Short mmCIF file of C-alpha atoms and ligand atoms in Angstrom, two decimals:
data_model
loop_
_atom_site.label_atom_id
_atom_site.label_comp_id
_atom_site.label_asym_id
_atom_site.label_seq_id
_atom_site.Cartn_x
_atom_site.Cartn_y
_atom_site.Cartn_z
CA MET A 14 -59.54 -24.82 37.17
CA ASN A 15 -58.10 -21.53 36.78
CA ALA A 16 -56.38 -20.49 33.70
CA THR A 17 -53.39 -17.79 34.63
CA ALA A 18 -52.23 -15.92 31.88
CA THR A 19 -48.57 -14.94 31.92
CA ALA A 20 -47.48 -11.33 30.69
CA PRO A 21 -44.35 -11.92 28.89
CA ALA A 22 -41.29 -11.13 30.66
CA PRO A 23 -39.65 -7.53 29.69
CA ALA A 24 -36.81 -8.12 27.37
CA ALA A 25 -33.75 -7.55 28.89
CA SER A 26 -32.48 -4.51 27.54
CA VAL A 27 -28.75 -5.14 25.71
CA PRO A 28 -26.69 -2.52 25.05
CA ARG A 29 -26.00 -1.64 21.50
CA ARG A 30 -22.38 -2.59 20.17
CA PRO A 31 -20.68 0.39 19.00
CA ARG A 32 -19.99 0.93 15.47
CA VAL A 33 -17.02 1.54 13.95
CA HIS A 34 -15.89 2.97 10.24
CA MET A 35 -12.53 3.46 9.32
CA ALA A 36 -11.12 5.04 6.15
CA ALA A 37 -7.49 4.37 4.84
CA PHE A 38 -5.38 6.99 3.18
CA GLY A 39 -2.22 6.27 1.42
CA CYS A 40 -0.05 3.39 0.57
CA GLN A 41 -1.03 -0.38 0.80
CA MET A 42 0.46 -0.78 4.49
CA ASN A 43 -2.17 1.57 6.06
CA VAL A 44 -4.89 -0.13 4.25
CA LEU A 45 -3.61 -3.29 6.06
CA ASP A 46 -3.13 -1.74 8.97
CA ALA A 47 -6.61 -0.48 9.12
CA GLU A 48 -7.76 -3.90 8.42
CA VAL A 49 -5.74 -4.93 11.82
CA VAL A 50 -7.26 -2.01 13.84
CA VAL A 51 -10.78 -3.21 12.64
CA GLY A 52 -10.36 -6.63 13.08
CA GLU A 53 -9.17 -5.83 16.92
CA LEU A 54 -12.14 -3.74 17.63
CA LEU A 55 -14.73 -6.27 16.18
CA ARG A 56 -12.77 -9.19 18.80
CA ARG A 57 -13.57 -5.94 21.00
CA GLY A 58 -17.04 -6.39 20.82
CA TYR A 59 -17.71 -3.27 17.74
CA GLU A 60 -19.24 -3.84 15.00
CA ARG A 61 -18.46 -2.61 11.37
CA ALA A 62 -20.67 0.32 10.29
CA ALA A 63 -21.24 0.57 6.48
CA THR A 64 -20.74 3.98 5.94
CA GLU A 65 -19.28 7.04 8.16
CA ASP A 66 -22.75 8.36 9.15
CA ALA A 67 -24.11 5.33 10.62
CA ALA A 68 -21.00 4.89 12.81
CA ASP A 69 -20.07 5.99 16.67
CA VAL A 70 -16.36 5.57 16.65
CA VAL A 71 -14.85 7.39 12.89
CA LEU A 72 -11.31 6.68 12.55
CA PHE A 73 -8.76 7.91 10.07
CA HIS A 74 -5.20 6.22 9.44
CA THR A 75 -3.74 8.83 7.78
CA CYS A 76 -0.70 9.35 5.26
CA SER A 77 1.91 12.18 5.65
CA VAL A 78 3.79 11.13 2.29
CA ARG A 79 1.79 13.69 0.43
CA GLN A 80 0.11 17.14 1.04
CA HIS A 81 -3.12 16.10 -0.80
CA ALA A 82 -3.37 13.02 1.21
CA GLU A 83 -3.20 15.37 4.54
CA ASP A 84 -5.60 17.75 2.94
CA ARG A 85 -8.29 15.05 2.51
CA VAL A 86 -8.06 14.19 6.11
CA TRP A 87 -8.52 17.72 7.60
CA SER A 88 -11.74 17.73 4.89
CA ARG A 89 -13.47 14.78 6.79
CA LEU A 90 -12.29 16.22 10.05
CA GLY A 91 -13.77 19.30 9.16
CA ALA A 92 -16.83 17.86 8.01
CA LEU A 93 -17.50 15.67 11.18
CA ARG A 94 -17.14 18.83 13.51
CA ARG A 95 -20.58 19.81 13.01
CA ARG A 96 -22.03 16.19 13.66
CA LYS A 97 -19.67 15.95 16.91
CA LYS A 98 -21.82 19.28 17.84
CA LEU A 99 -25.06 17.88 17.75
CA ASP A 100 -23.55 14.24 19.18
CA PRO A 101 -21.56 14.91 21.64
CA SER A 102 -20.79 10.64 21.99
CA LEU A 103 -19.35 10.58 18.59
CA ARG A 104 -15.82 9.42 18.94
CA ILE A 105 -13.14 10.55 16.68
CA GLY A 106 -9.48 9.15 16.02
CA VAL A 107 -6.97 10.05 14.20
CA LEU A 108 -4.12 7.49 13.58
CA GLY A 109 -0.95 6.64 11.58
CA CYS A 110 1.39 9.41 9.77
CA MET A 111 0.20 12.48 10.75
CA ALA A 112 -0.43 11.77 14.14
CA GLN A 113 3.03 10.67 14.48
CA ARG A 114 4.29 13.41 13.06
CA ASP A 115 2.27 16.26 14.36
CA GLY A 116 0.64 14.57 17.71
CA ARG A 117 -0.51 17.09 20.10
CA SER A 118 -1.01 19.89 16.99
CA ILE A 119 -3.74 17.65 16.00
CA LEU A 120 -5.74 17.68 19.45
CA VAL A 121 -5.32 21.84 19.60
CA ARG A 122 -6.43 22.71 15.60
CA ALA A 123 -9.14 19.88 15.93
CA PRO A 124 -10.40 20.01 19.35
CA HIS A 125 -13.57 17.51 18.25
CA VAL A 126 -10.89 15.06 17.72
CA ASP A 127 -10.55 12.27 20.80
CA VAL A 128 -7.81 10.26 20.15
CA VAL A 129 -4.49 10.59 18.15
CA CYS A 130 -2.64 7.57 17.66
CA GLY A 131 1.23 7.14 15.93
CA THR A 132 2.48 4.73 13.76
CA ARG A 133 3.96 2.45 16.33
CA MET A 134 0.33 2.35 18.95
CA PHE A 135 -2.16 1.64 16.65
CA PRO A 136 -2.24 -2.09 18.07
CA ARG A 137 -3.62 -0.71 21.31
CA ILE A 138 -6.59 1.58 19.75
CA GLY A 139 -8.87 -0.57 21.88
CA GLU A 140 -7.43 0.25 25.19
CA LEU A 141 -7.27 4.17 24.00
CA LEU A 142 -11.12 4.26 22.90
CA ASP A 143 -11.93 2.68 25.96
CA ARG A 144 -10.35 5.79 27.90
CA THR A 145 -12.27 8.50 25.82
CA ARG A 146 -15.55 7.18 27.28
CA GLU A 147 -15.25 9.04 30.01
CA GLY A 148 -14.37 12.12 27.86
CA GLU A 149 -10.93 12.06 27.96
CA ARG A 150 -8.87 13.40 24.83
CA VAL A 151 -6.01 10.44 24.13
CA LEU A 152 -2.60 11.02 22.76
CA ALA A 153 -0.63 8.04 22.30
CA VAL A 154 2.45 8.89 20.21
CA ASP A 155 5.34 6.34 21.36
CA GLU A 156 8.73 5.32 20.13
CA VAL A 157 8.26 2.01 21.43
CA GLU A 158 6.80 -0.54 18.40
CA CYS A 159 3.77 -2.58 19.68
CA LEU A 160 3.18 -5.80 18.32
CA PRO A 161 0.14 -5.78 16.40
CA PRO A 162 -2.36 -8.24 17.75
CA PRO A 163 -2.97 -12.05 16.17
CA ARG A 164 -4.87 -11.25 12.71
CA ASN A 165 -8.72 -11.44 12.94
CA LEU A 166 -9.01 -13.42 9.54
CA SER A 167 -13.15 -13.04 9.93
CA ALA A 168 -12.27 -9.08 9.30
CA ARG A 169 -10.13 -9.95 5.77
CA PRO A 170 -12.11 -7.95 2.88
CA ASP A 171 -10.68 -10.52 -0.09
CA ARG A 172 -11.01 -13.84 0.89
CA HIS A 173 -8.85 -14.89 -2.16
CA LYS A 174 -5.96 -12.65 -1.52
CA ALA A 175 -4.26 -10.71 1.14
CA PHE A 176 -1.38 -8.54 2.52
CA VAL A 177 1.11 -8.89 5.18
CA THR A 178 3.21 -6.72 6.34
CA VAL A 179 6.50 -8.26 6.94
CA MET A 180 8.90 -5.05 7.84
CA ARG A 181 8.07 -1.47 9.06
CA GLY A 182 10.23 1.75 8.78
CA CYS A 183 13.07 2.56 6.66
CA ASP A 184 16.92 2.98 7.31
CA HIS A 185 17.38 4.98 4.26
CA ARG A 186 17.43 8.75 4.37
CA CYS A 187 15.72 9.58 1.11
CA THR A 188 15.74 13.60 1.14
CA PHE A 189 12.23 13.64 -0.07
CA CYS A 190 10.69 11.01 2.22
CA ILE A 191 8.90 11.32 5.53
CA VAL A 192 8.88 7.77 5.86
CA PRO A 193 12.13 7.24 8.26
CA THR A 194 10.22 10.27 10.48
CA VAL A 195 7.21 8.86 10.92
CA ARG A 196 7.43 5.28 10.85
CA GLY A 197 11.33 5.14 12.20
CA PRO A 198 13.88 2.58 11.66
CA GLU A 199 13.36 -0.62 10.08
CA VAL A 200 11.75 -3.54 12.37
CA SER A 201 11.36 -6.75 10.74
CA VAL A 202 8.82 -9.29 11.60
CA PRO A 203 10.12 -12.83 13.15
CA GLU A 204 10.60 -15.16 9.76
CA ASP A 205 8.64 -17.72 11.71
CA ASP A 206 5.66 -15.04 12.45
CA VAL A 207 5.52 -14.40 8.71
CA VAL A 208 5.84 -17.77 7.49
CA ALA A 209 2.66 -18.86 9.82
CA GLU A 210 0.48 -15.66 8.75
CA VAL A 211 1.00 -16.78 5.03
CA GLU A 212 0.24 -20.37 6.41
CA ALA A 213 -3.15 -19.30 7.93
CA LEU A 214 -4.55 -16.98 5.23
CA ALA A 215 -3.47 -19.74 2.68
CA GLY A 216 -5.34 -22.02 4.83
CA ASP A 217 -8.50 -19.20 4.85
CA GLY A 218 -8.67 -19.20 1.32
CA ALA A 219 -6.27 -16.92 0.57
CA VAL A 220 -4.58 -18.03 -3.01
CA GLU A 221 -2.61 -14.85 -3.24
CA VAL A 222 -0.22 -12.79 -1.06
CA THR A 223 1.47 -9.31 -0.97
CA LEU A 224 4.09 -9.44 1.29
CA LEU A 225 4.70 -5.58 2.61
CA GLY A 226 7.52 -3.31 3.61
CA GLN A 227 8.97 0.37 2.86
CA ASN A 228 11.71 -0.71 2.00
CA ILE A 229 11.29 -4.63 1.77
CA ASP A 230 14.44 -5.44 0.19
CA SER A 231 16.54 -5.30 3.23
CA TYR A 232 13.96 -7.12 5.25
CA GLY A 233 15.90 -9.45 8.25
CA ARG A 234 18.66 -7.23 8.73
CA ASP A 235 17.61 -6.51 12.48
CA LEU A 236 17.21 -10.04 12.93
CA PRO A 237 18.91 -12.93 14.59
CA GLY A 238 21.03 -14.58 11.76
CA GLN A 239 19.71 -12.19 9.44
CA PRO A 240 17.40 -14.06 7.58
CA THR A 241 16.95 -12.67 3.90
CA LEU A 242 14.07 -11.36 1.58
CA ALA A 243 14.70 -14.21 -0.49
CA ARG A 244 14.63 -16.94 2.01
CA LEU A 245 11.58 -15.68 3.48
CA LEU A 246 9.92 -15.59 -0.24
CA ARG A 247 10.75 -19.11 -0.54
CA ARG A 248 9.35 -20.21 2.78
CA CYS A 249 6.29 -18.54 2.20
CA ALA A 250 5.88 -19.68 -1.04
CA ALA A 251 5.73 -23.07 0.06
CA ALA A 252 2.61 -22.19 2.22
CA PRO A 253 -0.08 -25.06 0.92
CA GLY A 254 -2.51 -23.71 -1.40
CA LEU A 255 -1.06 -20.49 -2.13
CA ARG A 256 -0.45 -19.84 -5.42
CA ARG A 257 0.93 -16.42 -5.94
CA LEU A 258 3.19 -14.75 -3.40
CA ARG A 259 4.49 -10.84 -4.41
CA PHE A 260 6.18 -8.39 -2.42
CA ILE A 261 6.58 -4.22 -2.63
CA THR A 262 8.48 -2.13 -2.46
CA SER A 263 12.13 -2.72 -3.79
CA HIS A 264 14.58 0.09 -3.15
CA PRO A 265 16.99 -0.33 -6.11
CA GLY A 266 20.43 -0.55 -4.01
CA ASP A 267 18.76 -3.55 -1.85
CA VAL A 268 17.77 -5.79 -4.65
CA THR A 269 20.59 -8.60 -4.47
CA GLU A 270 21.24 -11.66 -6.97
CA GLU A 271 19.98 -14.09 -4.32
CA LEU A 272 16.31 -12.20 -4.74
CA LEU A 273 16.30 -12.41 -8.66
CA ASP A 274 17.46 -15.97 -8.60
CA THR A 275 14.79 -16.76 -6.29
CA MET A 276 12.35 -14.96 -8.14
CA GLY A 277 13.33 -16.80 -11.40
CA ALA A 278 13.37 -20.24 -10.20
CA ASP A 279 9.65 -20.14 -8.35
CA PRO A 280 6.85 -19.73 -10.67
CA ARG A 281 4.98 -18.96 -7.20
CA LEU A 282 6.98 -16.17 -7.12
CA CYS A 283 5.29 -13.32 -9.27
CA PRO A 284 7.59 -11.87 -11.98
CA TYR A 285 7.10 -7.87 -10.82
CA LEU A 286 9.45 -5.75 -8.74
CA HIS A 287 8.03 -2.23 -8.24
CA MET A 288 11.21 -0.36 -7.94
CA PRO A 289 11.13 3.44 -7.94
CA ALA A 290 13.64 5.36 -9.87
CA GLN A 291 12.79 8.43 -8.92
CA SER A 292 14.73 10.18 -11.41
CA GLY A 293 17.03 9.07 -14.15
CA SER A 294 19.46 12.53 -13.20
CA ASP A 295 22.70 11.72 -11.31
CA PRO A 296 22.81 15.05 -9.73
CA VAL A 297 19.12 14.85 -8.62
CA LEU A 298 19.61 11.23 -7.43
CA LYS A 299 22.60 12.57 -5.35
CA ARG A 300 19.92 15.52 -3.54
CA MET A 301 17.92 13.16 -3.09
CA ALA A 302 20.39 10.73 -1.24
CA ARG A 303 19.36 7.58 -3.37
CA LYS A 304 22.56 6.04 -3.25
CA TYR A 305 22.93 4.75 -6.78
CA THR A 306 23.07 6.47 -10.19
CA ALA A 307 21.44 6.27 -13.08
CA ALA A 308 23.58 3.98 -14.86
CA ARG A 309 23.40 1.39 -11.77
CA TYR A 310 19.91 1.41 -11.89
CA ARG A 311 20.06 0.59 -15.56
CA GLU A 312 22.37 -2.30 -14.24
CA ILE A 313 20.03 -3.46 -11.94
CA VAL A 314 17.35 -3.59 -14.45
CA ALA A 315 19.17 -5.87 -16.92
CA GLU A 316 19.77 -8.17 -13.96
CA ALA A 317 16.49 -8.66 -13.23
CA ARG A 318 15.86 -9.23 -16.78
CA ARG A 319 17.99 -11.69 -17.14
CA ARG A 320 17.54 -13.97 -14.03
CA VAL A 321 13.69 -13.28 -14.12
CA PRO A 322 12.37 -14.35 -17.73
CA GLY A 323 8.87 -12.04 -18.22
CA ILE A 324 9.74 -9.56 -15.19
CA GLU A 325 7.60 -6.38 -15.61
CA LEU A 326 9.03 -3.14 -13.70
CA ALA A 327 7.23 -0.21 -12.15
CA SER A 328 8.89 2.91 -11.00
CA ASP A 329 7.72 5.97 -9.06
CA TRP A 330 9.05 9.49 -10.18
CA ILE A 331 9.21 12.92 -8.57
CA VAL A 332 9.62 15.43 -11.23
CA GLY A 333 10.36 19.31 -10.43
CA PHE A 334 12.54 18.58 -7.45
CA PRO A 335 14.82 21.36 -6.28
CA GLY A 336 17.35 22.29 -8.89
CA GLU A 337 15.71 19.86 -11.28
CA THR A 338 16.92 21.48 -14.94
CA GLU A 339 15.39 20.71 -18.10
CA ALA A 340 18.38 18.17 -18.84
CA ASP A 341 17.58 16.21 -15.45
CA PHE A 342 13.97 15.66 -16.19
CA GLU A 343 15.06 14.76 -20.26
CA ALA A 344 17.06 12.08 -18.22
CA SER A 345 14.09 11.05 -15.99
CA LEU A 346 12.39 10.59 -19.81
CA GLY A 347 15.36 9.02 -21.06
CA LEU A 348 15.86 6.03 -18.49
CA LEU A 349 11.59 5.93 -18.53
CA ARG A 350 11.57 4.89 -22.12
CA GLU A 351 14.89 2.67 -22.37
CA VAL A 352 13.39 0.71 -19.51
CA GLU A 353 10.33 0.48 -20.51
CA PHE A 354 8.25 0.10 -17.51
CA GLN A 355 4.73 -1.50 -17.23
CA THR A 356 3.57 1.11 -15.08
CA SER A 357 5.17 4.65 -13.97
CA TYR A 358 3.52 6.65 -11.10
CA VAL A 359 4.66 10.22 -11.37
CA PHE A 360 4.64 12.66 -8.28
CA GLN A 361 5.26 16.44 -8.67
CA TYR A 362 7.48 17.50 -5.90
CA SER A 363 6.14 19.69 -2.86
CA THR A 364 8.11 20.00 0.22
CA ARG A 365 7.07 17.83 3.15
CA PRO A 366 7.65 19.38 6.46
CA GLY A 367 10.39 17.21 8.16
CA THR A 368 12.22 15.93 5.97
CA PRO A 369 15.44 16.70 5.47
CA ALA A 370 14.71 18.53 1.66
CA THR A 371 12.98 21.36 3.46
CA ARG A 372 16.60 22.67 3.32
CA LEU A 373 16.60 22.87 -0.08
CA ALA A 374 14.63 25.73 -2.14
CA ASP A 375 11.65 24.73 -3.58
CA ASP A 376 12.52 26.59 -6.85
CA VAL A 377 11.06 24.58 -9.76
CA PRO A 378 7.86 26.70 -10.73
CA GLY A 379 4.54 25.02 -10.65
CA GLU A 380 3.47 25.03 -14.18
CA VAL A 381 7.23 23.50 -15.02
CA LYS A 382 6.07 20.71 -12.30
CA ARG A 383 2.79 19.98 -14.07
CA ASP A 384 4.20 19.98 -17.73
CA ARG A 385 6.65 17.43 -16.56
CA ASN A 386 4.27 15.60 -15.24
CA HIS A 387 2.38 15.78 -18.04
CA ARG A 388 5.36 14.72 -20.08
CA LEU A 389 6.45 11.73 -18.22
CA LEU A 390 2.72 10.20 -18.03
CA ALA A 391 2.22 10.71 -21.85
CA ALA A 392 5.54 9.02 -22.67
CA GLN A 393 4.60 6.30 -20.15
CA THR A 394 1.08 5.70 -21.47
CA GLU A 395 2.63 5.47 -25.09
CA ILE A 396 5.05 2.72 -23.95
CA SER A 397 2.15 1.22 -22.01
CA GLU A 398 -0.64 1.18 -25.20
CA ARG A 399 1.97 -0.27 -27.25
CA ARG A 400 3.14 -3.20 -25.50
CA ASN A 401 -0.58 -3.78 -24.36
CA ARG A 402 -1.53 -3.83 -27.94
CA ALA A 403 1.04 -5.99 -28.99
CA ARG A 404 -0.12 -8.87 -26.87
CA ALA A 405 -3.62 -9.43 -28.85
CA GLY A 406 -4.02 -13.21 -29.16
CA GLU A 407 -1.82 -14.18 -26.31
CA ILE A 408 -3.37 -16.36 -23.58
CA ALA A 409 -3.06 -14.62 -20.15
CA GLU A 410 -3.79 -16.41 -16.81
CA VAL A 411 -5.75 -13.75 -14.70
CA LEU A 412 -6.59 -13.97 -10.88
CA VAL A 413 -10.33 -12.38 -10.84
CA ASP A 414 -10.78 -9.74 -8.25
CA GLY A 415 -14.67 -8.87 -9.02
CA PRO A 416 -16.17 -6.40 -11.18
CA SER A 417 -14.30 -3.85 -12.83
CA GLU A 418 -14.22 -0.60 -11.45
CA ARG A 419 -15.02 1.37 -14.75
CA ASP A 420 -17.55 -1.20 -16.07
CA SER A 421 -19.27 -3.16 -13.45
CA SER A 422 -20.88 -5.61 -15.78
CA ARG A 423 -17.32 -7.12 -16.95
CA LEU A 424 -14.71 -8.65 -14.20
CA SER A 425 -11.07 -7.19 -13.86
CA GLY A 426 -8.44 -9.47 -12.20
CA ARG A 427 -4.55 -9.40 -12.74
CA THR A 428 -1.62 -11.65 -14.30
CA ARG A 429 1.39 -12.86 -12.26
CA GLU A 430 2.83 -9.82 -13.80
CA ASN A 431 0.33 -7.50 -12.27
CA GLN A 432 -1.14 -6.61 -15.23
CA VAL A 433 -4.87 -5.87 -15.40
CA VAL A 434 -7.32 -7.88 -17.45
CA VAL A 435 -10.96 -7.31 -18.19
CA PHE A 436 -13.37 -9.62 -19.70
CA PRO A 437 -17.03 -10.71 -19.37
CA GLY A 438 -18.04 -13.01 -16.59
CA PRO A 439 -20.25 -13.82 -13.94
CA ALA A 440 -19.62 -12.37 -10.17
CA ALA A 441 -19.55 -16.04 -9.44
CA TRP A 442 -15.83 -16.32 -10.37
CA ARG A 443 -14.00 -13.58 -8.15
CA GLY A 444 -11.09 -15.06 -6.41
CA THR A 445 -10.89 -18.24 -9.66
CA PHE A 446 -8.14 -18.31 -11.80
CA ARG A 447 -8.93 -18.08 -15.46
CA ARG A 448 -7.33 -18.09 -19.12
CA VAL A 449 -8.13 -15.09 -21.05
CA ARG A 450 -7.74 -14.73 -25.23
CA VAL A 451 -6.42 -11.15 -25.11
CA THR A 452 -8.38 -9.61 -28.13
CA GLY A 453 -7.57 -5.53 -27.61
CA ALA A 454 -5.78 -3.19 -24.79
CA THR A 455 -5.50 0.27 -23.74
CA ALA A 456 -2.45 1.57 -21.88
CA ALA A 457 -4.30 0.72 -18.52
CA ALA A 458 -5.55 -2.43 -19.03
CA LEU A 459 -5.50 -5.77 -21.59
CA TYR A 460 -9.45 -6.72 -22.68
CA GLY A 461 -10.58 -10.26 -23.73
CA GLU A 462 -12.60 -13.23 -23.41
CA ALA A 463 -12.49 -15.84 -21.12
CA GLU A 464 -11.51 -19.27 -22.55
CA GLY A 465 -11.60 -21.43 -19.38
CA LEU A 466 -10.54 -22.23 -16.06
CA ALA A 467 -6.75 -21.80 -15.75
CA ALA A 468 -4.74 -24.73 -14.38
CA GLY A 469 -2.04 -25.13 -12.47
CA ARG A 470 -0.30 -22.43 -10.92
CA GLY A 471 -2.21 -18.92 -11.59
S1 LIG B 524 13.88 3.84 0.90
FE1 LIG B 524 11.78 4.60 -0.05
S2 LIG B 524 10.87 4.64 2.41
FE2 LIG B 524 12.92 4.70 2.66
S3 LIG B 524 13.60 6.79 2.91
FE3 LIG B 524 13.62 6.33 0.57
S4 LIG B 524 11.84 6.66 -0.38
FE4 LIG B 524 11.43 6.61 1.92
#
C-alpha cells in the first residue's frame, strides 16, 4: 500500500483589512459624528487602529469654533506629511467644520491630504475613501444634508451611556459664532427616528442618553407638526431601561416653560441646563446678537429654579469681545456671582474668519483678555468650591463612568445634576449606579465613599 503524503495547500492570501484611526476635535457632536463615521467604516470592512501610527487611514473630525482647535489639526497634519512621503498608500482625510469652511484651500495647503469632507457629507465617507484608492483627491463640501447611516451600535465607546444628535445647524446669528456658516440652518431629526434610536441604545445597555443639538431648544420647528423638545424628551424618557436623559446646548431665548415643567415633572430628566450667558453686559450682548438682556437671563434662571427643583446651571462666557469695557466685564462677573453656576467655561475672544464679528475691531488687548479670563475663572472656582464643600455628609447617586482621569486608582462618575464624584471602588462598577457619601470636595469634584448600589432611578 502506497502511502501518499499530501502537502498542505498553500493558504489563500487574505487581503488585510484597512485600519482606520479617527481623532475628533471640538464639541460632543463631533465626537459622536466621529463614532458614526468609524461605525460606518467598520461596516464596510475596515478595522479600528489603536493608534495613528498603526493606521492606513487617518481621519480628523475638525472644529472651527476656536483657533486653538484648528492649530492642533494643522500641527497633526504637518506631522503626517513625512509619513505620507515614506508611505504613499497612507490616506488622510479632513472632515467637519474646517473642511466645510476652507474646502479646497486645505487641499492646496496640504497636498498630502486625500479627502476633504464637509459637515453635511460625512455619512458618505466610505464612498469618498473608495475614490482615493486610485489616487484621486476628493473634495466633498455640499449644501445638501446627507442623513447619517443607521447607527452601528457595536462601535459605541461606552456601553452605559450614549449621545444622540437630534438636530444640526442653527438659525441664530450670534456674531462671534461660526456654527451657522459651517453647519447651516437648523435641521431636526424626525421625532420617531430619535425615539427609535434612544430605544435601541437603551436596549443595548445605555442607561443614560444625552440628546445633542447646537441650539437644541428649538428642536422640531422645521418638522411637520412642530414637535417640541419637551415632547421629544417625554417620549425618549419612556424608553424601557433608560434611567437618565440629558440635553445640550440651550439658547436662553428658546428655553420654554413647557420645557422646564417637563424637566421638573420626570425624575429621569436630569436637572441640568447648559445655558450660555456669554456676557452680563447688555451692550455686549447686543453686539453679540444674543437677543436677550442680562435681566431676561436672570428671569429665565429664576423660572428654571422655580420649576425644576435642584437644577444646576452651566454657562459659557466670552471675555474681551470687541468693545468690552471694564464695566462690561464687571457686569459678567456680577451675573456669574449672582447665579452661582455649577460650571463656567470661559473663552478669550478671537476673531473667527467667516463670522459677522470680523466687522468689529478686536480691540481688547491680549493681556486684558487673559486677566479677565483669570478673574472670571477665579470667581467660579470660589463659588464651586464653597458650594461643593457644603455638600459634605450628603448622599450622591452616581453613575460610574470608570477610572478617574486624574487618579486611576479611584472611580469617577456623575450625579443627575452633572456633578463629578470621585471615590474608591472596583473597575467592575463601571456603568452601575452607586450611593456615595460625600466626605470632601474641591471646585471640580465631590469626593466620598460608596455606601452601596443605588436603587430606582439614578
Ligand atoms: S445659538 Fe449657539 S450655535 Fe447658534 S449662533 Fe449662537 S452661539 Fe452659535
